[in-house]
PDB file of C-alpha atoms in Angstrom:
ATOM      1  CA  MET A   1      23.370 -22.778  75.286  1.00 44.00           C
ATOM      2  CA  SER A   2      26.700 -20.612  74.896  1.00 46.00           C
ATOM      3  CA  GLU A   3      28.065 -17.742  72.402  1.00 48.00           C
ATOM      4  CA  THR A   4      30.994 -20.057  72.030  1.00 49.00           C
ATOM      5  CA  ASP A   5      29.140 -23.169  70.589  1.00 52.00           C
ATOM      6  CA  PRO A   6      29.984 -24.006  67.186  1.00 51.00           C
ATOM      7  CA  GLN A   7      26.938 -25.751  66.668  1.00 54.00           C
ATOM      8  CA  ALA A   8      24.575 -22.261  67.285  1.00 51.00           C
ATOM      9  CA  PRO A   9      23.237 -20.294  64.396  1.00 50.00           C
ATOM     10  CA  GLN A  10      25.388 -18.052  63.389  1.00 52.00           C
ATOM     11  CA  SER A  11      23.539 -14.406  62.292  1.00 51.00           C
ATOM     12  CA  PHE A  12      24.794 -12.999  58.838  1.00 46.00           C
ATOM     13  CA  PRO A  13      25.266  -9.583  58.065  1.00 52.00           C
ATOM     14  CA  PRO A  14      22.113  -8.454  55.568  1.00 53.00           C
ATOM     15  CA  PRO A  15      22.680  -8.124  52.494  1.00 51.00           C
ATOM     16  CA  THR A  16      23.517  -4.661  50.526  1.00 50.00           C
ATOM     17  CA  ASP A  17      21.448  -2.792  48.958  1.00 50.00           C
ATOM     18  CA  THR A  18      23.504  -2.195  45.632  1.00 45.00           C
ATOM     19  CA  THR A  19      21.103   1.007  44.318  1.00 46.00           C
ATOM     20  CA  ARG A  20      21.613   2.913  46.922  1.00 49.00           C
ATOM     21  CA  ASP A  21      25.631   3.404  47.040  1.00 47.00           C
ATOM     22  CA  PRO A  22      26.758   5.869  44.295  1.00 45.00           C
ATOM     23  CA  VAL A  23      30.215   3.574  43.714  1.00 43.00           C
ATOM     24  CA  LEU A  24      28.030   0.365  42.853  1.00 44.00           C
ATOM     25  CA  ALA A  25      25.486   1.827  41.102  1.00 46.00           C
ATOM     26  CA  GLY A  26      27.912   3.279  39.053  1.00 46.00           C
ATOM     27  CA  GLN A  27      29.756  -0.070  37.837  1.00 47.00           C
ATOM     28  CA  THR A  28      26.571  -1.968  37.436  1.00 47.00           C
ATOM     29  CA  GLY A  29      25.206   0.635  35.004  1.00 46.00           C
ATOM     30  CA  GLN A  30      21.981   2.023  37.296  1.00 48.00           C
ATOM     31  CA  GLY A  31      23.105   5.116  37.585  1.00 48.00           C
ATOM     32  CA  GLY A  32      25.504   7.301  38.112  1.00 49.00           C
ATOM     33  CA  LEU A  33      27.591   9.467  34.565  1.00 50.00           C
ATOM     34  CA  PHE A  34      25.985   5.926  32.794  1.00 66.00           C
ATOM     35  CA  ALA A  35      22.239   7.009  33.181  1.00 76.00           C
ATOM     36  CA  PRO A  36      22.652   9.233  29.720  1.00 76.00           C
ATOM     37  CA  VAL A  37      24.445   6.776  27.955  1.00 76.00           C
ATOM     38  CA  GLN A  38      22.028   4.407  28.957  1.00 80.00           C
ATOM     39  CA  TRP A  39      19.129   6.692  27.892  1.00 77.00           C
ATOM     40  CA  GLY A  40      20.891   7.491  24.506  1.00 76.00           C
ATOM     41  CA  LEU A  41      21.740   3.467  23.964  1.00 79.00           C
ATOM     42  CA  GLY A  42      17.595   2.974  24.588  1.00 79.00           C
ATOM     43  CA  ARG A  43      16.732   5.581  22.002  1.00 78.00           C
ATOM     44  CA  LEU A  44      19.313   4.025  19.564  1.00 82.00           C
ATOM     45  CA  ALA A  45      17.825   0.334  19.960  1.00 83.00           C
ATOM     46  CA  TRP A  46      13.986   1.650  19.993  1.00 82.00           C
ATOM     47  CA  ILE A  47      14.892   4.022  16.154  1.00 83.00           C
ATOM     48  CA  GLY A  48      16.904   0.608  14.718  1.00 80.00           C
ATOM     49  CA  ARG A  49      13.634  -1.789  15.855  1.00 80.00           C
ATOM     50  CA  LEU A  50      11.447   0.266  13.908  1.00 77.00           C
ATOM     51  CA  THR A  51      14.515   0.740  10.771  1.00 79.00           C
ATOM     52  CA  ARG A  52      14.696  -2.634  11.159  1.00 78.00           C
ATOM     53  CA  ARG A  53      10.492  -3.532  10.619  1.00 73.00           C
ATOM     54  CA  GLN A  54      10.303  -0.992   8.006  1.00 70.00           C
ATOM     55  CA  ALA A  55      12.970  -2.008   6.047  1.00 80.00           C
ATOM     56  CA  ARG A  56      11.765  -5.746   6.504  1.00 83.00           C
ATOM     57  CA  PHE A  57       8.134  -5.233   5.518  1.00 82.00           C
ATOM     58  CA  LEU A  58      10.162  -3.603   2.166  1.00 84.00           C
ATOM     59  CA  LEU A  59      12.646  -6.607   1.527  1.00 87.00           C
ATOM     60  CA  ILE A  60       9.388  -8.838   1.480  1.00 88.00           C
ATOM     61  CA  MET A  61       7.617  -6.707  -0.694  1.00 89.00           C
ATOM     62  CA  LEU A  62      10.357  -6.929  -2.875  1.00 90.00           C
ATOM     63  CA  GLY A  63      10.923 -10.725  -2.715  1.00 91.00           C
ATOM     64  CA  ALA A  64       7.083 -11.017  -2.991  1.00 92.00           C
ATOM     65  CA  SER A  65       6.913  -8.822  -5.886  1.00 93.00           C
ATOM     66  CA  TRP A  66       9.296 -11.153  -8.136  1.00 93.00           C
ATOM     67  CA  GLY A  67       7.432 -14.484  -6.523  1.00 92.00           C
ATOM     68  CA  VAL A  68       4.353 -13.141  -7.911  1.00 94.00           C
ATOM     69  CA  ILE A  69       5.613 -12.131 -11.550  1.00 94.00           C
ATOM     70  CA  PHE A  70       7.731 -15.226 -11.981  1.00 93.00           C
ATOM     71  CA  GLU A  71       4.709 -17.621 -10.279  1.00 92.00           C
ATOM     72  CA  SER A  72       2.468 -16.221 -13.018  1.00 92.00           C
ATOM     73  CA  PHE A  73       4.157 -17.301 -15.747  1.00 92.00           C
ATOM     74  CA  ARG A  74       3.949 -20.533 -13.996  1.00 90.00           C
ATOM     75  CA  ALA A  75       1.061 -22.878 -15.850  1.00 88.00           C
ATOM     76  CA  HIS A  76       1.322 -25.401 -12.501  1.00 88.00           C
ATOM     77  CA  SER A  77       0.904 -22.448 -10.326  1.00 89.00           C
ATOM     78  CA  TRP A  78      -2.740 -21.595 -12.452  1.00 92.00           C
ATOM     79  CA  ARG A  79      -4.691 -24.687 -10.620  1.00 91.00           C
ATOM     80  CA  ARG A  80      -8.284 -24.603 -10.427  1.00 92.00           C
ATOM     81  CA  THR A  81      -8.518 -23.004  -6.868  1.00 91.00           C
ATOM     82  CA  VAL A  82      -6.016 -20.179  -7.910  1.00 93.00           C
ATOM     83  CA  ARG A  83      -8.638 -19.341 -11.080  1.00 93.00           C
ATOM     84  CA  TYR A  84     -11.020 -19.481  -8.696  1.00 94.00           C
ATOM     85  CA  GLU A  85      -9.634 -16.915  -6.222  1.00 93.00           C
ATOM     86  CA  PHE A  86      -8.259 -14.535  -8.923  1.00 94.00           C
ATOM     87  CA  VAL A  87     -11.685 -14.218 -11.045  1.00 94.00           C
ATOM     88  CA  SER A  88     -13.864 -13.972  -7.983  1.00 94.00           C
ATOM     89  CA  THR A  89     -11.464 -11.028  -6.752  1.00 93.00           C
ATOM     90  CA  MET A  90     -11.488  -9.363  -9.618  1.00 93.00           C
ATOM     91  CA  ASN A  91     -15.041  -9.359 -10.075  1.00 93.00           C
ATOM     92  CA  ASN A  92     -15.658  -8.407  -6.778  1.00 92.00           C
ATOM     93  CA  ILE A  93     -12.748  -5.423  -6.970  1.00 93.00           C
ATOM     94  CA  ILE A  94     -14.493  -4.303 -10.527  1.00 92.00           C
ATOM     95  CA  ARG A  95     -17.616  -5.248 -10.381  1.00 90.00           C
ATOM     96  CA  GLY A  96     -17.806  -3.437  -6.431  1.00 88.00           C
ATOM     97  CA  GLY A  97     -15.554  -0.206  -7.470  1.00 88.00           C
ATOM     98  CA  LEU A  98     -17.147   0.515 -10.647  1.00 91.00           C
ATOM     99  CA  VAL A  99     -19.786   2.696  -9.016  1.00 92.00           C
ATOM    100  CA  ALA A 100     -17.140   4.432  -6.806  1.00 91.00           C
ATOM    101  CA  THR A 101     -14.961   5.112  -9.632  1.00 92.00           C
ATOM    102  CA  MET A 102     -16.970   6.500 -12.186  1.00 92.00           C
ATOM    103  CA  PHE A 103     -18.387   9.138  -9.166  1.00 93.00           C
ATOM    104  CA  ALA A 104     -14.464  10.151  -8.612  1.00 92.00           C
ATOM    105  CA  GLY A 105     -14.002  10.656 -12.069  1.00 91.00           C
ATOM    106  CA  VAL A 106     -17.085  12.945 -12.942  1.00 92.00           C
ATOM    107  CA  LEU A 107     -16.214  14.901  -9.919  1.00 92.00           C
ATOM    108  CA  THR A 108     -12.399  14.950 -11.238  1.00 90.00           C
ATOM    109  CA  GLY A 109     -14.468  16.600 -14.234  1.00 89.00           C
ATOM    110  CA  LEU A 110     -16.678  18.724 -12.646  1.00 87.00           C
ATOM    111  CA  ALA A 111     -13.662  20.801 -10.414  1.00 85.00           C
ATOM    112  CA  ALA A 112     -10.843  19.427 -12.536  1.00 85.00           C
ATOM    113  CA  VAL A 113     -11.158  19.341 -15.908  1.00 84.00           C
ATOM    114  CA  SER A 114     -13.720  21.645 -16.530  1.00 83.00           C
ATOM    115  CA  GLN A 115     -12.031  24.648 -14.664  1.00 82.00           C
ATOM    116  CA  VAL A 116      -7.846  23.664 -16.680  1.00 81.00           C
ATOM    117  CA  ILE A 117     -10.455  24.014 -20.174  1.00 80.00           C
ATOM    118  CA  TYR A 118     -12.759  26.909 -18.767  1.00 77.00           C
ATOM    119  CA  TRP A 119      -9.135  29.032 -18.077  1.00 80.00           C
ATOM    120  CA  LEU A 120      -6.892  28.030 -20.552  1.00 77.00           C
ATOM    121  CA  GLY A 121      -9.505  29.166 -23.107  1.00 73.00           C
ATOM    122  CA  LEU A 122      -9.748  32.266 -21.343  1.00 73.00           C
ATOM    123  CA  THR A 123      -6.107  32.735 -21.431  1.00 73.00           C
ATOM    124  CA  GLY A 124      -5.983  32.115 -24.974  1.00 72.00           C
ATOM    125  CA  LEU A 125      -4.279  29.000 -24.643  1.00 73.00           C
ATOM    126  CA  ALA A 126      -6.669  26.765 -25.673  1.00 70.00           C
ATOM    127  CA  THR A 127      -4.425  24.355 -27.870  1.00 74.00           C
ATOM    128  CA  MET A 128      -2.208  23.270 -24.747  1.00 78.00           C
ATOM    129  CA  THR A 129      -6.200  21.951 -23.249  1.00 78.00           C
ATOM    130  CA  GLY A 130      -4.733  18.471 -24.240  1.00 80.00           C
ATOM    131  CA  SER A 131      -1.175  18.113 -23.005  1.00 82.00           C
ATOM    132  CA  ILE A 132      -2.494  19.518 -19.745  1.00 83.00           C
ATOM    133  CA  LEU A 133      -5.111  17.463 -19.170  1.00 86.00           C
ATOM    134  CA  ILE A 134      -2.880  14.078 -19.787  1.00 86.00           C
ATOM    135  CA  ASN A 135       0.126  16.055 -17.800  1.00 84.00           C
ATOM    136  CA  ILE A 136      -2.102  16.225 -14.652  1.00 85.00           C
ATOM    137  CA  VAL A 137      -5.666  14.576 -14.815  1.00 86.00           C
ATOM    138  CA  VAL A 138      -4.543  11.537 -16.223  1.00 88.00           C
ATOM    139  CA  ARG A 139      -1.063  10.992 -15.141  1.00 88.00           C
ATOM    140  CA  GLU A 140      -0.717  12.968 -12.042  1.00 88.00           C
ATOM    141  CA  ILE A 141      -4.298  12.599 -10.424  1.00 89.00           C
ATOM    142  CA  ALA A 142      -6.136   9.661 -12.032  1.00 91.00           C
ATOM    143  CA  PRO A 143      -3.358   7.006 -10.143  1.00 92.00           C
ATOM    144  CA  ILE A 144      -3.644   8.320  -7.299  1.00 92.00           C
ATOM    145  CA  LEU A 145      -7.311   8.549  -6.981  1.00 93.00           C
ATOM    146  CA  VAL A 146      -7.797   5.073  -8.556  1.00 94.00           C
ATOM    147  CA  GLY A 147      -4.995   3.820  -5.854  1.00 93.00           C
ATOM    148  CA  VAL A 148      -7.012   5.078  -2.837  1.00 93.00           C
ATOM    149  CA  LEU A 149     -10.158   3.691  -3.677  1.00 93.00           C
ATOM    150  CA  LEU A 150      -8.863   0.411  -4.761  1.00 93.00           C
ATOM    151  CA  LEU A 151      -7.125   0.478  -1.150  1.00 93.00           C
ATOM    152  CA  GLY A 152     -10.360   2.156   0.677  1.00 89.00           C
ATOM    153  CA  ARG A 153     -12.211  -0.731  -0.749  1.00 86.00           C
ATOM    154  CA  ASN A 154     -10.697  -3.599  -1.717  1.00 90.00           C
ATOM    155  CA  GLY A 155      -7.270  -3.703  -0.059  1.00 91.00           C
ATOM    156  CA  MET A 156      -8.180  -3.366   3.496  1.00 92.00           C
ATOM    157  CA  LEU A 157     -10.427  -6.421   3.088  1.00 91.00           C
ATOM    158  CA  SER A 158      -7.963  -8.569   1.905  1.00 91.00           C
ATOM    159  CA  THR A 159      -5.708  -7.458   4.859  1.00 92.00           C
ATOM    160  CA  THR A 160      -8.543  -7.992   7.061  1.00 92.00           C
ATOM    161  CA  GLU A 161      -9.419 -11.356   5.772  1.00 92.00           C
ATOM    162  CA  LEU A 162      -5.898 -12.781   5.568  1.00 92.00           C
ATOM    163  CA  GLY A 163      -5.063 -11.262   8.908  1.00 91.00           C
ATOM    164  CA  LEU A 164      -7.450 -12.828  10.684  1.00 91.00           C
ATOM    165  CA  LEU A 165      -6.547 -16.177   9.573  1.00 90.00           C
ATOM    166  CA  SER A 166      -3.060 -15.309  10.470  1.00 90.00           C
ATOM    167  CA  ILE A 167      -4.073 -14.333  13.743  1.00 89.00           C
ATOM    168  CA  GLY A 168      -6.330 -17.275  14.296  1.00 87.00           C
ATOM    169  CA  GLY A 169      -3.698 -19.895  13.166  1.00 87.00           C
ATOM    170  CA  GLU A 170      -5.874 -21.113   9.680  1.00 90.00           C
ATOM    171  CA  ILE A 171      -2.529 -20.066   7.546  1.00 89.00           C
ATOM    172  CA  ARG A 172      -0.441 -22.558   9.226  1.00 89.00           C
ATOM    173  CA  SER A 173      -2.778 -24.865   9.378  1.00 90.00           C
ATOM    174  CA  MET A 174      -2.804 -24.680   5.692  1.00 90.00           C
ATOM    175  CA  GLN A 175       1.202 -25.057   5.540  1.00 87.00           C
ATOM    176  CA  ALA A 176       0.617 -27.996   7.513  1.00 89.00           C
ATOM    177  CA  VAL A 177      -1.608 -29.986   4.946  1.00 89.00           C
ATOM    178  CA  GLY A 178       0.899 -28.981   2.305  1.00 86.00           C
ATOM    179  CA  ILE A 179      -0.754 -25.941   0.927  1.00 88.00           C
ATOM    180  CA  ASP A 180       1.103 -22.811  -0.110  1.00 89.00           C
ATOM    181  CA  PRO A 181      -0.739 -19.360   1.079  1.00 91.00           C
ATOM    182  CA  PHE A 182       1.078 -17.578  -1.561  1.00 92.00           C
ATOM    183  CA  LEU A 183      -0.090 -19.693  -4.591  1.00 92.00           C
ATOM    184  CA  LEU A 184      -3.776 -19.729  -2.829  1.00 91.00           C
ATOM    185  CA  LEU A 185      -4.388 -16.527  -2.070  1.00 92.00           C
ATOM    186  CA  VAL A 186      -1.414 -13.931  -2.476  1.00 93.00           C
ATOM    187  CA  LEU A 187      -1.036 -14.503  -6.341  1.00 94.00           C
ATOM    188  CA  PRO A 188      -4.367 -14.381  -7.358  1.00 95.00           C
ATOM    189  CA  ARG A 189      -5.125 -11.577  -5.209  1.00 95.00           C
ATOM    190  CA  THR A 190      -2.390  -9.261  -6.099  1.00 95.00           C
ATOM    191  CA  LEU A 191      -3.110  -9.903 -10.319  1.00 95.00           C
ATOM    192  CA  ALA A 192      -6.811  -9.266  -9.821  1.00 95.00           C
ATOM    193  CA  PHE A 193      -5.767  -5.953  -8.356  1.00 96.00           C
ATOM    194  CA  THR A 194      -3.609  -5.240 -10.709  1.00 95.00           C
ATOM    195  CA  VAL A 195      -6.133  -6.319 -13.819  1.00 95.00           C
ATOM    196  CA  ALA A 196      -8.614  -3.837 -12.107  1.00 95.00           C
ATOM    197  CA  GLY A 197      -5.955  -1.136 -11.715  1.00 94.00           C
ATOM    198  CA  PHE A 198      -5.519  -0.542 -15.112  1.00 95.00           C
ATOM    199  CA  THR A 199      -9.742  -1.159 -15.288  1.00 95.00           C
ATOM    200  CA  LEU A 200     -10.474   1.158 -13.285  1.00 94.00           C
ATOM    201  CA  GLY A 201      -7.801   3.661 -14.284  1.00 94.00           C
ATOM    202  CA  ILE A 202      -8.763   3.751 -17.674  1.00 93.00           C
ATOM    203  CA  LEU A 203     -12.553   4.172 -16.738  1.00 94.00           C
ATOM    204  CA  PHE A 204     -12.216   7.030 -14.319  1.00 94.00           C
ATOM    205  CA  SER A 205     -10.058   8.793 -17.596  1.00 92.00           C
ATOM    206  CA  PHE A 206     -12.364   8.467 -19.713  1.00 92.00           C
ATOM    207  CA  ALA A 207     -15.158   9.463 -16.807  1.00 92.00           C
ATOM    208  CA  SER A 208     -13.412  12.826 -15.947  1.00 92.00           C
ATOM    209  CA  LEU A 209     -12.708  14.082 -19.882  1.00 91.00           C
ATOM    210  CA  VAL A 210     -16.485  13.578 -20.795  1.00 91.00           C
ATOM    211  CA  THR A 211     -17.944  15.087 -17.692  1.00 91.00           C
ATOM    212  CA  GLY A 212     -15.612  18.419 -18.259  1.00 89.00           C
ATOM    213  CA  TYR A 213     -16.284  18.473 -22.212  1.00 87.00           C
ATOM    214  CA  VAL A 214     -19.823  18.368 -21.422  1.00 88.00           C
ATOM    215  CA  MET A 215     -19.403  20.931 -18.492  1.00 87.00           C
ATOM    216  CA  SER A 216     -17.592  23.161 -20.908  1.00 83.00           C
ATOM    217  CA  ARG A 217     -19.951  22.929 -24.235  1.00 82.00           C
ATOM    218  CA  MET A 218     -22.523  23.262 -21.652  1.00 84.00           C
ATOM    219  CA  SER A 219     -21.254  26.405 -20.576  1.00 79.00           C
ATOM    220  CA  GLY A 220     -20.248  27.750 -23.678  1.00 77.00           C
ATOM    221  CA  VAL A 221     -16.406  27.453 -23.679  1.00 77.00           C
ATOM    222  CA  ILE A 222     -15.559  25.247 -26.246  1.00 79.00           C
ATOM    223  CA  ASN A 223     -17.893  23.919 -29.112  1.00 81.00           C
ATOM    224  CA  ASN A 224     -16.434  21.227 -30.755  1.00 80.00           C
ATOM    225  CA  PRO A 225     -17.764  17.696 -31.158  1.00 84.00           C
ATOM    226  CA  VAL A 226     -17.020  15.447 -27.723  1.00 83.00           C
ATOM    227  CA  TRP A 227     -14.507  13.580 -30.495  1.00 86.00           C
ATOM    228  CA  VAL A 228     -13.131  16.311 -32.141  1.00 84.00           C
ATOM    229  CA  PHE A 229     -12.421  16.879 -28.274  1.00 84.00           C
ATOM    230  CA  LEU A 230     -11.257  13.820 -27.952  1.00 85.00           C
ATOM    231  CA  ASP A 231      -9.007  13.214 -30.797  1.00 86.00           C
ATOM    232  CA  ASP A 232      -6.971  16.549 -29.341  1.00 84.00           C
ATOM    233  CA  VAL A 233      -6.213  14.858 -25.865  1.00 84.00           C
ATOM    234  CA  ALA A 234      -5.004  11.693 -27.945  1.00 85.00           C
ATOM    235  CA  ALA A 235      -2.840  13.537 -30.247  1.00 85.00           C
ATOM    236  CA  ALA A 236      -1.517  15.898 -27.275  1.00 84.00           C
ATOM    237  CA  MET A 237       0.145  11.901 -25.647  1.00 85.00           C
ATOM    238  CA  SER A 238       3.106  11.642 -26.923  1.00 84.00           C
ATOM    239  CA  GLY A 239       4.837   7.498 -27.585  1.00 84.00           C
ATOM    240  CA  THR A 240       5.983   7.673 -24.611  1.00 86.00           C
ATOM    241  CA  ASP A 241       2.776   8.179 -22.626  1.00 85.00           C
ATOM    242  CA  TYR A 242       0.835   5.036 -24.160  1.00 89.00           C
ATOM    243  CA  VAL A 243       2.994   3.301 -22.279  1.00 90.00           C
ATOM    244  CA  ILE A 244       4.041   4.991 -18.921  1.00 90.00           C
ATOM    245  CA  ILE A 245       0.103   6.060 -18.587  1.00 91.00           C
ATOM    246  CA  PRO A 246      -0.943   1.780 -18.924  1.00 92.00           C
ATOM    247  CA  LEU A 247       2.240   0.779 -17.130  1.00 93.00           C
ATOM    248  CA  LYS A 248       1.026   3.319 -13.672  1.00 93.00           C
ATOM    249  CA  PHE A 249      -2.047   1.839 -12.897  1.00 94.00           C
ATOM    250  CA  ILE A 250      -0.787  -1.405 -13.272  1.00 95.00           C
ATOM    251  CA  THR A 251       1.657  -1.038 -11.151  1.00 94.00           C
ATOM    252  CA  VAL A 252      -0.515   0.748  -8.530  1.00 94.00           C
ATOM    253  CA  GLY A 253      -3.288  -2.283  -8.773  1.00 94.00           C
ATOM    254  CA  PHE A 254      -0.362  -4.523  -8.350  1.00 96.00           C
ATOM    255  CA  VAL A 255       1.414  -3.017  -5.484  1.00 95.00           C
ATOM    256  CA  VAL A 256      -1.799  -2.028  -3.563  1.00 95.00           C
ATOM    257  CA  GLY A 257      -2.740  -5.621  -3.763  1.00 94.00           C
ATOM    258  CA  LEU A 258       0.385  -7.361  -2.888  1.00 94.00           C
ATOM    259  CA  GLY A 259       0.861  -4.804  -0.022  1.00 92.00           C
ATOM    260  CA  GLY A 260      -2.786  -5.627   2.045  1.00 92.00           C
ATOM    261  CA  CYS A 261      -2.050  -8.935   1.207  1.00 93.00           C
ATOM    262  CA  LEU A 262       1.567  -8.907   2.722  1.00 92.00           C
ATOM    263  CA  THR A 263       0.324  -6.471   5.413  1.00 91.00           C
ATOM    264  CA  GLY A 264      -2.311  -9.560   6.545  1.00 90.00           C
ATOM    265  CA  LEU A 265       0.047 -12.324   6.251  1.00 90.00           C
ATOM    266  CA  THR A 266       2.775 -11.086   8.716  1.00 87.00           C
ATOM    267  CA  ALA A 267       0.508  -9.990  11.294  1.00 87.00           C
ATOM    268  CA  THR A 268       1.109 -12.071  14.642  1.00 84.00           C
ATOM    269  CA  SER A 269      -0.788 -13.251  17.842  1.00 82.00           C
ATOM    270  CA  GLU A 270      -0.344 -10.331  19.460  1.00 85.00           C
ATOM    271  CA  ASP A 271      -1.851  -8.092  16.444  1.00 83.00           C
ATOM    272  CA  SER A 272      -6.195  -7.379  16.414  1.00 85.00           C
ATOM    273  CA  LEU A 273      -7.777  -5.113  13.461  1.00 85.00           C
ATOM    274  CA  ARG A 274      -7.643  -2.340  16.004  1.00 88.00           C
ATOM    275  CA  THR A 275      -3.580  -2.494  15.167  1.00 87.00           C
ATOM    276  CA  LEU A 276      -3.989  -4.415  12.010  1.00 89.00           C
ATOM    277  CA  LEU A 277      -6.362  -2.285  10.014  1.00 89.00           C
ATOM    278  CA  PRO A 278      -3.925   1.355  10.677  1.00 90.00           C
ATOM    279  CA  ARG A 279      -1.019   0.051   9.647  1.00 88.00           C
ATOM    280  CA  GLY A 280      -2.249  -1.659   6.523  1.00 90.00           C
ATOM    281  CA  PHE A 281      -4.198   1.516   5.075  1.00 92.00           C
ATOM    282  CA  SER A 282      -0.778   4.004   5.665  1.00 90.00           C
ATOM    283  CA  ARG A 283       1.272   1.650   4.382  1.00 89.00           C
ATOM    284  CA  GLY A 284      -1.233   1.078   0.939  1.00 91.00           C
ATOM    285  CA  MET A 285      -0.689   5.274   0.953  1.00 92.00           C
ATOM    286  CA  LEU A 286       2.782   5.535   1.555  1.00 91.00           C
ATOM    287  CA  ILE A 287       3.115   2.837  -1.645  1.00 91.00           C
ATOM    288  CA  VAL A 288       0.664   4.439  -3.663  1.00 91.00           C
ATOM    289  CA  MET A 289       2.891   7.991  -3.555  1.00 91.00           C
ATOM    290  CA  VAL A 290       6.152   6.361  -3.567  1.00 90.00           C
ATOM    291  CA  VAL A 291       5.045   4.545  -7.351  1.00 89.00           C
ATOM    292  CA  SER A 292       3.249   7.784  -8.228  1.00 87.00           C
ATOM    293  CA  VAL A 293       6.349   9.783  -7.343  1.00 88.00           C
ATOM    294  CA  LEU A 294       9.031   7.161  -8.801  1.00 87.00           C
ATOM    295  CA  PHE A 295       6.856   7.403 -12.257  1.00 85.00           C
ATOM    296  CA  SER A 296       7.115  11.113 -12.107  1.00 79.00           C
ATOM    297  CA  LEU A 297      10.911  11.420 -11.452  1.00 75.00           C
ATOM    298  CA  ASP A 298      12.435  11.878 -15.071  1.00 59.00           C
ATOM    299  CA  LEU A 299       9.475  11.555 -17.489  1.00 49.00           C
TER     300      LEU A 299
END
């Protein structure tokens, strides 16, 4: 076959490797002066994804908070299954966390309340004992410790249970048959955490104050009867304290329960317990600290 034969197969030059050509690489944005720009855009994209993820959960929390409050006043929402979930969750939280809460209150009374009473009596400032115990122990320490106990024992349990339901597809199955997971799972559990937060918070405060009094009485720092001591503490409370302290316990329980449920419901098929549990714990701790700071800003 001749070289000029038009039927002969023709050879074409190999394709040019644009990644090795500095001019073409610069035009396609793969090297040259565009590399720092691409690196910066990549970092900005990572920051944006992280910000959107955190803002998304915050917006979900705000919307779900209003949903729980709104649905809790509707009689139609309290069906038999919802009532059963509420009662069983509340019993598990209060009964299961009672011993741990009382033990934490005793330790707080030994470490904090008795020391406050001792040093104030030693410096001649015994008249300020009630106000300091209310402002430090009852208003600041008690809500944080109760929130941590709720989060560690029951909040993470709700995150695990709902997370496994979401990962396994049971939540989608509920929605497919017309069952609302928000009314069946989130609403009763959040309200159960709310009631339990108030109950355990009051018990924690009482245990810490009584333990501090007993230790101070045994060491001879104070000689008043226990009812006189508790009356002095109650007299140191202002009208605002009677509203703020219960409201703080209620809010801590509310946000811990809601945050744990939403963390489990927003789990995807790519999540596992290894990623879900640290996320739920970190979010819960952050929520508890934010609530404590917000209540302490102007009060």
